[in-house]
Short mmCIF file of N, CA and C in Angstrom, two decimals:
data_model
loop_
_atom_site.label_atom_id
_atom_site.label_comp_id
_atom_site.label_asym_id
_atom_site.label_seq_id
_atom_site.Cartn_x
_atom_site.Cartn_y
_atom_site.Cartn_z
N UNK A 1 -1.27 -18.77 11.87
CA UNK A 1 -1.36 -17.84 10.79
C UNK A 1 -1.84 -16.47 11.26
N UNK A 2 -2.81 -16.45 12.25
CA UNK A 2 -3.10 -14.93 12.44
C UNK A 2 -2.17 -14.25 13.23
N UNK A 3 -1.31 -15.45 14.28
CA UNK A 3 -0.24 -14.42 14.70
C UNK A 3 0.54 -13.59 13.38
N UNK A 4 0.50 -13.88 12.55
CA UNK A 4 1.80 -13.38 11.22
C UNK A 4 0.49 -12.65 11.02
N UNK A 5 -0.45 -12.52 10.84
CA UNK A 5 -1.44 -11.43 10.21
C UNK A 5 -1.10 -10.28 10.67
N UNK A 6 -1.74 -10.50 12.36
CA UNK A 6 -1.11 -9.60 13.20
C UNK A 6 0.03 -8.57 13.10
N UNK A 7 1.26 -9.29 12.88
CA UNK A 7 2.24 -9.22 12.96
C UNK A 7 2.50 -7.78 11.86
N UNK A 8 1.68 -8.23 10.57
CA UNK A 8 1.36 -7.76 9.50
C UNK A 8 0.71 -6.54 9.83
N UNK A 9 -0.09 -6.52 10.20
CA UNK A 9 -1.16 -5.58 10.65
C UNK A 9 -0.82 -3.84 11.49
N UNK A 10 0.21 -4.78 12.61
CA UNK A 10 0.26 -3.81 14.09
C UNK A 10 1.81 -3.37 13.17
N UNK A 11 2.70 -3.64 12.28
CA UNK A 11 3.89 -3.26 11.99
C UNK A 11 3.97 -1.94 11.59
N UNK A 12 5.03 -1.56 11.34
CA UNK A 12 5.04 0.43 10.68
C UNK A 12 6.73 0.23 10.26
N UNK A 13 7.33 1.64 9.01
CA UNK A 13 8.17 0.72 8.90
C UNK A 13 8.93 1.60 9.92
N UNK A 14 10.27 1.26 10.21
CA UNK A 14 11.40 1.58 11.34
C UNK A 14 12.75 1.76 10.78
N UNK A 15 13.33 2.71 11.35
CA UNK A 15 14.34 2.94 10.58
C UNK A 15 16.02 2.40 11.17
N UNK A 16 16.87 1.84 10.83
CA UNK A 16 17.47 0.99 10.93
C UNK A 16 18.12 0.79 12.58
N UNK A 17 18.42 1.88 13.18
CA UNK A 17 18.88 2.17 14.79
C UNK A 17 18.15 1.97 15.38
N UNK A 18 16.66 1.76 15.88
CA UNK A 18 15.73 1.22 16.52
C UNK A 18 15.18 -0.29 15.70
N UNK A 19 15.33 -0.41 14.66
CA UNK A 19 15.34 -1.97 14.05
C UNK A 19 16.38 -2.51 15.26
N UNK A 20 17.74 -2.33 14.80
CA UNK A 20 18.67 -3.06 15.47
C UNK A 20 18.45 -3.68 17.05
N UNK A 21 17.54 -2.69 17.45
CA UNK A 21 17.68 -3.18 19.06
C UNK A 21 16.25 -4.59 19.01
N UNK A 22 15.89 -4.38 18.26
CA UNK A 22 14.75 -5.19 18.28
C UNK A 22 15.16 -6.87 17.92
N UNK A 23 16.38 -7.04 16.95
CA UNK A 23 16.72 -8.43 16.19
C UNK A 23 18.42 -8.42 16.54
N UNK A 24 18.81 -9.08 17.26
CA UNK A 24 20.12 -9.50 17.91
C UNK A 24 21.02 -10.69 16.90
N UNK A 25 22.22 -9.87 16.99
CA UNK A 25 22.92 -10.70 15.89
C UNK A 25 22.81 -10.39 14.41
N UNK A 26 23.74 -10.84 13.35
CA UNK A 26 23.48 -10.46 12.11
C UNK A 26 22.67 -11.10 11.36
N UNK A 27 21.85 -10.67 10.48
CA UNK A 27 20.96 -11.05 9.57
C UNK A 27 21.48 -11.80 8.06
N UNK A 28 20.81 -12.86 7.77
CA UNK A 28 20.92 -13.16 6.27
C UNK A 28 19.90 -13.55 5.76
N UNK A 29 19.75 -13.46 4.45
CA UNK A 29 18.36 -13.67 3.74
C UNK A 29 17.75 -15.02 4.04
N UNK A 30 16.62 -15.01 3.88
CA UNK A 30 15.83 -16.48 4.49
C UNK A 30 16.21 -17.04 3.14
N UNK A 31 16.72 -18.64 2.42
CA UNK A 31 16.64 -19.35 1.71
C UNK A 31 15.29 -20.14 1.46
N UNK A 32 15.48 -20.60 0.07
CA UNK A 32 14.82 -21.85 -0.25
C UNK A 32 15.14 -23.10 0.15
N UNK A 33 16.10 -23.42 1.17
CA UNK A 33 16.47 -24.63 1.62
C UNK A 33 15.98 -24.20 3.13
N UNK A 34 15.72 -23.02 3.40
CA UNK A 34 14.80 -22.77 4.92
C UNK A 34 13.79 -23.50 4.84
N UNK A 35 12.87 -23.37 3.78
CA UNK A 35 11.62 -23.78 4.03
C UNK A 35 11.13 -25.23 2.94
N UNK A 36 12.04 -24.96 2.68
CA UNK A 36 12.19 -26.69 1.34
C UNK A 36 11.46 -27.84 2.03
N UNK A 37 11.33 -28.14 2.90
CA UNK A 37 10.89 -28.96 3.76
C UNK A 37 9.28 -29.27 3.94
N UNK A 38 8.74 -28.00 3.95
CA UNK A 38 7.55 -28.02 3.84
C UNK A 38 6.65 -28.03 2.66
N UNK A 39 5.13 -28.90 2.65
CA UNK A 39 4.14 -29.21 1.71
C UNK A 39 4.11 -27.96 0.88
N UNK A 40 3.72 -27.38 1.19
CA UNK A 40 4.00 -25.87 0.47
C UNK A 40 4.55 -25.29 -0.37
N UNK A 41 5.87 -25.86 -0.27
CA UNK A 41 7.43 -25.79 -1.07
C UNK A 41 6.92 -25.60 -2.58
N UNK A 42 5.89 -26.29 -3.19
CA UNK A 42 5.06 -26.68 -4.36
C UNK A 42 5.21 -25.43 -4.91
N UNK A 43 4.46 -24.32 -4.23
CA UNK A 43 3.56 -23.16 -4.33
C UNK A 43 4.70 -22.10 -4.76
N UNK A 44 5.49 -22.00 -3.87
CA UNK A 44 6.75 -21.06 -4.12
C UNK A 44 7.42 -20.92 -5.09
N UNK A 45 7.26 -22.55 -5.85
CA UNK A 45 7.83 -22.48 -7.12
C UNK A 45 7.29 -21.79 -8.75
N UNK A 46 6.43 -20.96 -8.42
CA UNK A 46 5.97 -20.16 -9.14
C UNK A 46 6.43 -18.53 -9.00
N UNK A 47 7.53 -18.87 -8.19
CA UNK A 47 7.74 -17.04 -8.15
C UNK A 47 9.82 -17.37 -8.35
N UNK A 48 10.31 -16.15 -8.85
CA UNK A 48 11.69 -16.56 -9.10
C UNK A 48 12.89 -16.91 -7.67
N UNK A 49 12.06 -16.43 -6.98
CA UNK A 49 12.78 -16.24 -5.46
C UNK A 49 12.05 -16.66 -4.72
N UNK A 50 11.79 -18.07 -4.76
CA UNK A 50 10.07 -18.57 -3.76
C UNK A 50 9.81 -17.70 -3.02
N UNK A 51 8.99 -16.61 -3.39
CA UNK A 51 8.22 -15.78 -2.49
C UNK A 51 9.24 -15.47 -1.31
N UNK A 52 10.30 -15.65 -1.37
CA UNK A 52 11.00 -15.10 0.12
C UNK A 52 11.58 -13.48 -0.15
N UNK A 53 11.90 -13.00 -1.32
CA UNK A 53 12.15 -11.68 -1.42
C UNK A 53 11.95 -11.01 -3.00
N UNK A 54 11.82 -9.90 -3.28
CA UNK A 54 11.44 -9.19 -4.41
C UNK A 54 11.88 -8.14 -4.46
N UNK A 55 11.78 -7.80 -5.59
CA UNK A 55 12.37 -6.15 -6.25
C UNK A 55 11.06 -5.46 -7.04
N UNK A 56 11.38 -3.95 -6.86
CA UNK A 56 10.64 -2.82 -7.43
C UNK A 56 10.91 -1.33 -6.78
N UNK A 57 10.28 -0.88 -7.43
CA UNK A 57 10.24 0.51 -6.83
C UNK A 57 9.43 1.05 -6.00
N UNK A 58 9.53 0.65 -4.76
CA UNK A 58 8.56 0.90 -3.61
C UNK A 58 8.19 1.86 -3.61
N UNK A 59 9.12 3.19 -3.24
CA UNK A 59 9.35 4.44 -2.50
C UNK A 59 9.16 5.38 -3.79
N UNK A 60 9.07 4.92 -5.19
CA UNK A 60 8.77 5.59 -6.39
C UNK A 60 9.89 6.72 -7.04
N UNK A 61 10.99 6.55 -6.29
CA UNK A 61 12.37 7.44 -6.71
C UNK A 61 13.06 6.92 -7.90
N UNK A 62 12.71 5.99 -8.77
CA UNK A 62 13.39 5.71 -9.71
C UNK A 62 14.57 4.39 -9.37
N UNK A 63 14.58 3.86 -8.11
CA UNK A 63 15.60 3.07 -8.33
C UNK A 63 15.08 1.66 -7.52
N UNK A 64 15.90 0.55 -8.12
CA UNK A 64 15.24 -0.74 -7.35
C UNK A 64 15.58 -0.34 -6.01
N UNK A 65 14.57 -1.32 -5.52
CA UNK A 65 14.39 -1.12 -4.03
C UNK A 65 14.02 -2.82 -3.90
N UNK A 66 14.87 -3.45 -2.60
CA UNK A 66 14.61 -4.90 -2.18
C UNK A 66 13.47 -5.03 -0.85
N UNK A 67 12.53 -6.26 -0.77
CA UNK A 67 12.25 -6.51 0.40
C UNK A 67 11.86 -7.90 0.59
N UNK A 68 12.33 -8.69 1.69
CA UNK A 68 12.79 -9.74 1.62
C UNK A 68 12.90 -10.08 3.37
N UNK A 69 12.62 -11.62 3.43
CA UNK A 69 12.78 -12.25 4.80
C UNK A 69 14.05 -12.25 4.75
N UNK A 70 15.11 -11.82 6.38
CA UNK A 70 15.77 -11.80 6.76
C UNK A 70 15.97 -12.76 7.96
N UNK A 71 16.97 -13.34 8.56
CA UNK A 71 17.19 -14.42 9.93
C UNK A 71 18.68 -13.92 10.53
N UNK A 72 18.38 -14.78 11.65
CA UNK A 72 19.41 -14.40 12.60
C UNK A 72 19.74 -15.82 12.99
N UNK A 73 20.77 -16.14 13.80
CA UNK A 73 21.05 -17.58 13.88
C UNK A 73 19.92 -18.19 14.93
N UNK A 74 19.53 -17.22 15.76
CA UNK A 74 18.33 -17.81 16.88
C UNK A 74 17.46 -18.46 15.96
N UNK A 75 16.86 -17.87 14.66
CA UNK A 75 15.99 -18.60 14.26
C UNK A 75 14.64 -17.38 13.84
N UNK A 76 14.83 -16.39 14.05
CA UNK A 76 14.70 -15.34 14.12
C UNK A 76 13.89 -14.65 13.10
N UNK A 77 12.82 -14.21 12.54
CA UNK A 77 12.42 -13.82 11.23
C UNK A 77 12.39 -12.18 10.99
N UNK A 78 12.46 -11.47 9.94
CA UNK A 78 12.07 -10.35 10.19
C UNK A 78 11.68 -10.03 8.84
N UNK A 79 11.14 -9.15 8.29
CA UNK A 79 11.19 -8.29 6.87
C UNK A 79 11.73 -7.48 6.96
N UNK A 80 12.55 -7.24 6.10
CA UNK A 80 13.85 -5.96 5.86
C UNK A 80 13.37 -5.27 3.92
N UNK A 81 13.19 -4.47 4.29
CA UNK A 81 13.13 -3.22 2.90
C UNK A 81 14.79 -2.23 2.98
N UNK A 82 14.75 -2.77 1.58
CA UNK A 82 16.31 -2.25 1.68
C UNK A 82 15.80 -1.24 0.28
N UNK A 83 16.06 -0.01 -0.02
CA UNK A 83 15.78 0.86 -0.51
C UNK A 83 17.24 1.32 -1.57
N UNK A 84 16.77 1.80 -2.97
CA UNK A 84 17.88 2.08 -3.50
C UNK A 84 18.63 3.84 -3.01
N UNK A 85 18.13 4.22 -2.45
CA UNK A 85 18.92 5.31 -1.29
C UNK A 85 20.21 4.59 -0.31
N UNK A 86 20.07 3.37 -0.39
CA UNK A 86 20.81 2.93 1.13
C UNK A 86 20.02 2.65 2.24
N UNK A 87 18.97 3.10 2.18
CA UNK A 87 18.52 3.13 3.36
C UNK A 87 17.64 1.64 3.73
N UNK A 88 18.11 0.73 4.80
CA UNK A 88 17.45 -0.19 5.42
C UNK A 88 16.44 -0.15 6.78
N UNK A 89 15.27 -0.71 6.29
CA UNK A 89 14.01 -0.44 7.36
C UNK A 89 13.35 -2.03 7.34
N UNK A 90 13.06 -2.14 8.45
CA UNK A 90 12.07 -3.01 9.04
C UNK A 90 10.63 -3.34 9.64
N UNK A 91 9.82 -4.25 9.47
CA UNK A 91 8.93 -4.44 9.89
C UNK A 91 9.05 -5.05 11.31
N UNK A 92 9.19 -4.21 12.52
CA UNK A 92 10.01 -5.24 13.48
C UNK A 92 8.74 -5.67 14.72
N UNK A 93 7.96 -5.53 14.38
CA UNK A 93 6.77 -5.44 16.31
C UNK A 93 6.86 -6.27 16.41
N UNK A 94 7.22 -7.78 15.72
CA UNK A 94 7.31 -9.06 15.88
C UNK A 94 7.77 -9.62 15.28
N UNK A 95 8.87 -11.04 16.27
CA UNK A 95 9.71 -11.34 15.27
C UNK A 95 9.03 -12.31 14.59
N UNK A 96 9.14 -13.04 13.32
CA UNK A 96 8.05 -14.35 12.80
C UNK A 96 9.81 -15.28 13.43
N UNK A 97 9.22 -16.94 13.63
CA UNK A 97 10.15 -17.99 13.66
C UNK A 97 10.10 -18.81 11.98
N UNK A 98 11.52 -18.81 11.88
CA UNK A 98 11.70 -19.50 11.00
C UNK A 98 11.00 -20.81 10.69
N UNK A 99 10.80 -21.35 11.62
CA UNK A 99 10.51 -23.06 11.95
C UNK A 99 9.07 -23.15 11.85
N UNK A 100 8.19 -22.14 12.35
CA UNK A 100 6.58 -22.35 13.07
C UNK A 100 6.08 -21.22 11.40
N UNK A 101 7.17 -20.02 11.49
CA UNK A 101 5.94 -19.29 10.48
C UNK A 101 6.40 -19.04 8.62
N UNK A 102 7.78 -18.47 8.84
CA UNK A 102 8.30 -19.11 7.75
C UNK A 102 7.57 -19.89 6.33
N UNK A 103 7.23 -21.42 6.88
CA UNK A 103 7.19 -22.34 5.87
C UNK A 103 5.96 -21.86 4.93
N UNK A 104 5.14 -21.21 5.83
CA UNK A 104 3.80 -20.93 4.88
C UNK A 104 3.56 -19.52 4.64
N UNK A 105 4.77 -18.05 4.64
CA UNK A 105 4.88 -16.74 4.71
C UNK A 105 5.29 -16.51 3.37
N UNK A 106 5.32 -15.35 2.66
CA UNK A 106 5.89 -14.96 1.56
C UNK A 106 5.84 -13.36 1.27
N UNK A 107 6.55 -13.18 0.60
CA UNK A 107 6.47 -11.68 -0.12
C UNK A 107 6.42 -11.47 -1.51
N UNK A 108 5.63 -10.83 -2.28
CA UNK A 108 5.79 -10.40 -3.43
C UNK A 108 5.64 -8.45 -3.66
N UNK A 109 6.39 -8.59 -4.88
CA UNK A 109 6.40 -6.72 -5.47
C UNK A 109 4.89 -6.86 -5.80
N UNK A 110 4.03 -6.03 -5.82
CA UNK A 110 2.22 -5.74 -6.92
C UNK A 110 2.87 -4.28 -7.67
N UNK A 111 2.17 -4.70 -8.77
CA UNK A 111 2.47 -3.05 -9.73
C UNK A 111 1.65 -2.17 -9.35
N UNK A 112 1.62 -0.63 -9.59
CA UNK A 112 0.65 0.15 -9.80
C UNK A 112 -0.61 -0.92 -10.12
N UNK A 113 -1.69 0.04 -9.66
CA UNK A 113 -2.70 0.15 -9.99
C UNK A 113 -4.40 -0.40 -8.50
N UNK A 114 -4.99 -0.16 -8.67
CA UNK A 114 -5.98 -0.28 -7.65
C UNK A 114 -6.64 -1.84 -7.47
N UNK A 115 -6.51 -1.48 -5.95
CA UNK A 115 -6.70 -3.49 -5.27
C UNK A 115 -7.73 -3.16 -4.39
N UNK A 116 -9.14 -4.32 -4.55
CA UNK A 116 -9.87 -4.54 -3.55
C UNK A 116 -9.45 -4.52 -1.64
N UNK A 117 -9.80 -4.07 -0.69
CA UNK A 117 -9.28 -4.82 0.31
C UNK A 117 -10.26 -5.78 1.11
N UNK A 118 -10.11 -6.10 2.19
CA UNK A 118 -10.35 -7.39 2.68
C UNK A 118 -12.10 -6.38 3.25
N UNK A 119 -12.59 -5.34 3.13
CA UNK A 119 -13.25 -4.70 3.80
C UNK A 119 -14.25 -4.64 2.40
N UNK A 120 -13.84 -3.95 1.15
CA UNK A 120 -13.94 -4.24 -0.22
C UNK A 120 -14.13 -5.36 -0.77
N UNK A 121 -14.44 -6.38 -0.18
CA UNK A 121 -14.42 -7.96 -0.44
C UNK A 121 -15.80 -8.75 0.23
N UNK A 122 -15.90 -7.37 1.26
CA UNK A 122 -17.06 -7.85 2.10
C UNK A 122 -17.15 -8.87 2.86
N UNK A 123 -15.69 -9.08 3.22
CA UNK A 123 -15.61 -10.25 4.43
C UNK A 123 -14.56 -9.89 5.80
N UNK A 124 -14.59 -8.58 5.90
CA UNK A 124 -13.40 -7.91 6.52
C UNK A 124 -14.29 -7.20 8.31
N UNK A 125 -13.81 -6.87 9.30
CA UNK A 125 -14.66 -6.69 9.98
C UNK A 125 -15.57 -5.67 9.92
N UNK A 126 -16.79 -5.80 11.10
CA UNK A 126 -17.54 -4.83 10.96
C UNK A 126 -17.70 -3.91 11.84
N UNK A 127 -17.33 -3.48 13.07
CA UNK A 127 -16.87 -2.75 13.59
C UNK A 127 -15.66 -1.85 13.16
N UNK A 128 -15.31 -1.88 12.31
CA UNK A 128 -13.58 -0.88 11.91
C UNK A 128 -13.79 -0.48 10.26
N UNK A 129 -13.83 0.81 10.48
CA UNK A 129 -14.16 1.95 9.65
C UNK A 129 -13.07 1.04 8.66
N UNK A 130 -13.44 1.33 7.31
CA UNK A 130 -12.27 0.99 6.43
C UNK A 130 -12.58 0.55 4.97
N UNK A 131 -11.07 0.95 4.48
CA UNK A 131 -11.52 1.34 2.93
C UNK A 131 -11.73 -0.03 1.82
N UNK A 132 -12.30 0.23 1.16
CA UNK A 132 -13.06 -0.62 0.31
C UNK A 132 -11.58 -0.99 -0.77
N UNK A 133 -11.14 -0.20 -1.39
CA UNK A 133 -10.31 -0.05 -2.10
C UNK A 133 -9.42 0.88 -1.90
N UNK A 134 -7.64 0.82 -2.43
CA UNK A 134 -6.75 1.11 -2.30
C UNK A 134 -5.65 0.99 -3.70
N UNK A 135 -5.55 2.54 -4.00
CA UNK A 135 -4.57 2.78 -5.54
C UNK A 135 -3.45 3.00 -5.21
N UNK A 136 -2.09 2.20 -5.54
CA UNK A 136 -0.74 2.61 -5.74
C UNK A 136 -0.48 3.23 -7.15
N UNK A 137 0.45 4.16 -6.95
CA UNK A 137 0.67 4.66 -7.78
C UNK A 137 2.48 4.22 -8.59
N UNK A 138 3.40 3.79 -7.18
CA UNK A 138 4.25 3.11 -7.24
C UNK A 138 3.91 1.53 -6.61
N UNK A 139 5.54 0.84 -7.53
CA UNK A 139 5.24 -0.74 -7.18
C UNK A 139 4.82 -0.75 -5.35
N UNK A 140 4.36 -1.48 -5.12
CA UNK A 140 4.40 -1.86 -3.43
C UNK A 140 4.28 -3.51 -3.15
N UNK A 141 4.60 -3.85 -2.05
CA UNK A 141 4.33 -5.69 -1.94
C UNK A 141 3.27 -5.80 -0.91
N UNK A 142 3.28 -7.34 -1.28
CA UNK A 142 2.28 -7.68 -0.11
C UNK A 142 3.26 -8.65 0.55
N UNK A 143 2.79 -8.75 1.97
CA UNK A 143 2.96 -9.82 3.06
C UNK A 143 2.01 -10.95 2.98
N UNK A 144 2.45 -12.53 2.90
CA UNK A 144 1.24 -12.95 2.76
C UNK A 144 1.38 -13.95 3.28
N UNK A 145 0.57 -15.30 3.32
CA UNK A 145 0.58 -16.02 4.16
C UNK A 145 -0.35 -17.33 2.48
N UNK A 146 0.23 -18.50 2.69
CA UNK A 146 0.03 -19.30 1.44
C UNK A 146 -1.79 -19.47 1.87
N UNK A 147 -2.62 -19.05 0.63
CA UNK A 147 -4.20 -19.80 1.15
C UNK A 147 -4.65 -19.16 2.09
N UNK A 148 -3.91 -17.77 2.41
CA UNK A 148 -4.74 -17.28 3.91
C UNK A 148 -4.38 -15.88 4.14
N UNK A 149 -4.08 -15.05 5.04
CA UNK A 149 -4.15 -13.58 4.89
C UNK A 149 -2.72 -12.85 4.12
N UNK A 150 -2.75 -11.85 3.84
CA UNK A 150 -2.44 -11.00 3.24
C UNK A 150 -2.61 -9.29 3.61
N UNK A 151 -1.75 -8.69 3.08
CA UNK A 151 -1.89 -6.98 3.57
C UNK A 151 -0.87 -6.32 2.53
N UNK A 152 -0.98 -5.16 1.82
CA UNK A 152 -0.50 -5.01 1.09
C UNK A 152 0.42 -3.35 1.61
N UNK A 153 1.68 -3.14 1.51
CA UNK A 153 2.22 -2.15 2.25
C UNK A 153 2.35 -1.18 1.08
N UNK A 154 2.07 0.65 1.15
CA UNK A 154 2.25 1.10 0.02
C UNK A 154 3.20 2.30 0.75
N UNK A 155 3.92 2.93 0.04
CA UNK A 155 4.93 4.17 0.35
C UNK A 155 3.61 5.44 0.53
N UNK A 156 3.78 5.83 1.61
CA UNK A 156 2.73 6.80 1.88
C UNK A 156 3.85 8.31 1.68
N UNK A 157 5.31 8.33 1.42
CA UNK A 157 6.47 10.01 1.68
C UNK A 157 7.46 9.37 2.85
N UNK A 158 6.43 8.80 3.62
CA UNK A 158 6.92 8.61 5.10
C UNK A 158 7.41 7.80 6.39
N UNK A 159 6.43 6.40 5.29
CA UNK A 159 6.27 5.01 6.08
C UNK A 159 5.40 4.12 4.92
N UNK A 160 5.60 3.20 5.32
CA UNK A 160 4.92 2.09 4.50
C UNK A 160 3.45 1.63 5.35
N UNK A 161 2.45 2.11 4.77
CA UNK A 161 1.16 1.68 5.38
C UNK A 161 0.37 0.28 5.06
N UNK A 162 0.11 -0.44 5.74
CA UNK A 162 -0.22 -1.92 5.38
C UNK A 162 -2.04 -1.48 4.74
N UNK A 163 -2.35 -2.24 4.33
CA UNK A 163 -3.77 -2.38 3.89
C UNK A 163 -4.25 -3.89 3.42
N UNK A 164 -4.84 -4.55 4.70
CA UNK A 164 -5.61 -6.26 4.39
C UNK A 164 -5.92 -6.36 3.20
N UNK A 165 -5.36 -6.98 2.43
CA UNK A 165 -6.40 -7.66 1.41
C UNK A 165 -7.30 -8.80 1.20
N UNK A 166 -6.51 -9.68 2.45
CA UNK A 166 -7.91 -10.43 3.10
C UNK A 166 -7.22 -11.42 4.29
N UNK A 167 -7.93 -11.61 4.59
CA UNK A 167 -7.30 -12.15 6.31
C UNK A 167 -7.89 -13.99 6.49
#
């Protein structure tokens, strides 16, 4: 799980010509028969798209915007933000595996409005300067992990900036 924290953490988003070199082969959305398999499976069933992808208005331009686990036939994981501009970006510094990280990963849209973070919670580290709390003003999602960390990405103009909400 903390590798995917990580993963979470060290990402920025990327814009689709340097995505590409990073994930080989074509992409399709991760299913509910990907991860059907696992104990977990339970949990997912509370969201319309088991937590594998969501809609909102990230980027705050007025139009849906998707973001959602993507695969490759290797096995391959990635998050892909597909934007109602056209424009497709990735979370790429690491790929997640379908098989190992997958079963217990998810994504959801959060609405406006202001979220504790993992620093704000008072269980976050103590060496690393960092903010207590964090206001969107547009929808943004989190990355998360079932029972365990989380980071929430918000449209900064420029890039999508992650912020722990607890690890």
């Amino acid at each position: 799980m903390r590798r995917l924290i990580g993963f979470i953490l060290l990402s920025g988003l990327v814009v689709s010509p340097a995505f590409a070199l990073q994930v080989e082969g074509p992409l399709s959305p991760v299913t509910a028969a990907d991860v059907k398999q696992h104990s977990d499976f339970a949990l997912r069933k509370k969201h319309p798209n088991p937590y594998l992808s969501d809609t909102g208005d990230f980027d705050g331009d007025g139009r849906a915007d998707e973001v959602g686990f993507n695969k490759n036939a290797k096995g391959q994981v990635v998050v892909l933000i597909k934007l109602g501009n056209g424009l497709i970006a990735g979370l790429p510094s690491q790929l997640l595996s379908l098989r190992n990280d997958m079963p217990r990963a998810g994504v959801k849209t959060v609405k406006p409005g202001t979220y504790k973070t993992v620093c704000g919670k008072t269980s976050g580290p103590d060496n690393q300067s960092c903010q207590p709390e964090v206001t969107t003003k547009t929808d943004a999602f989190e990355v998360f992990t079932f029972e365990a960390g989380s980071a929430l990405y918000i449209w900064t103009g420029e890039e999508f900036r992650p912020y722990v909400l607890s690890d």
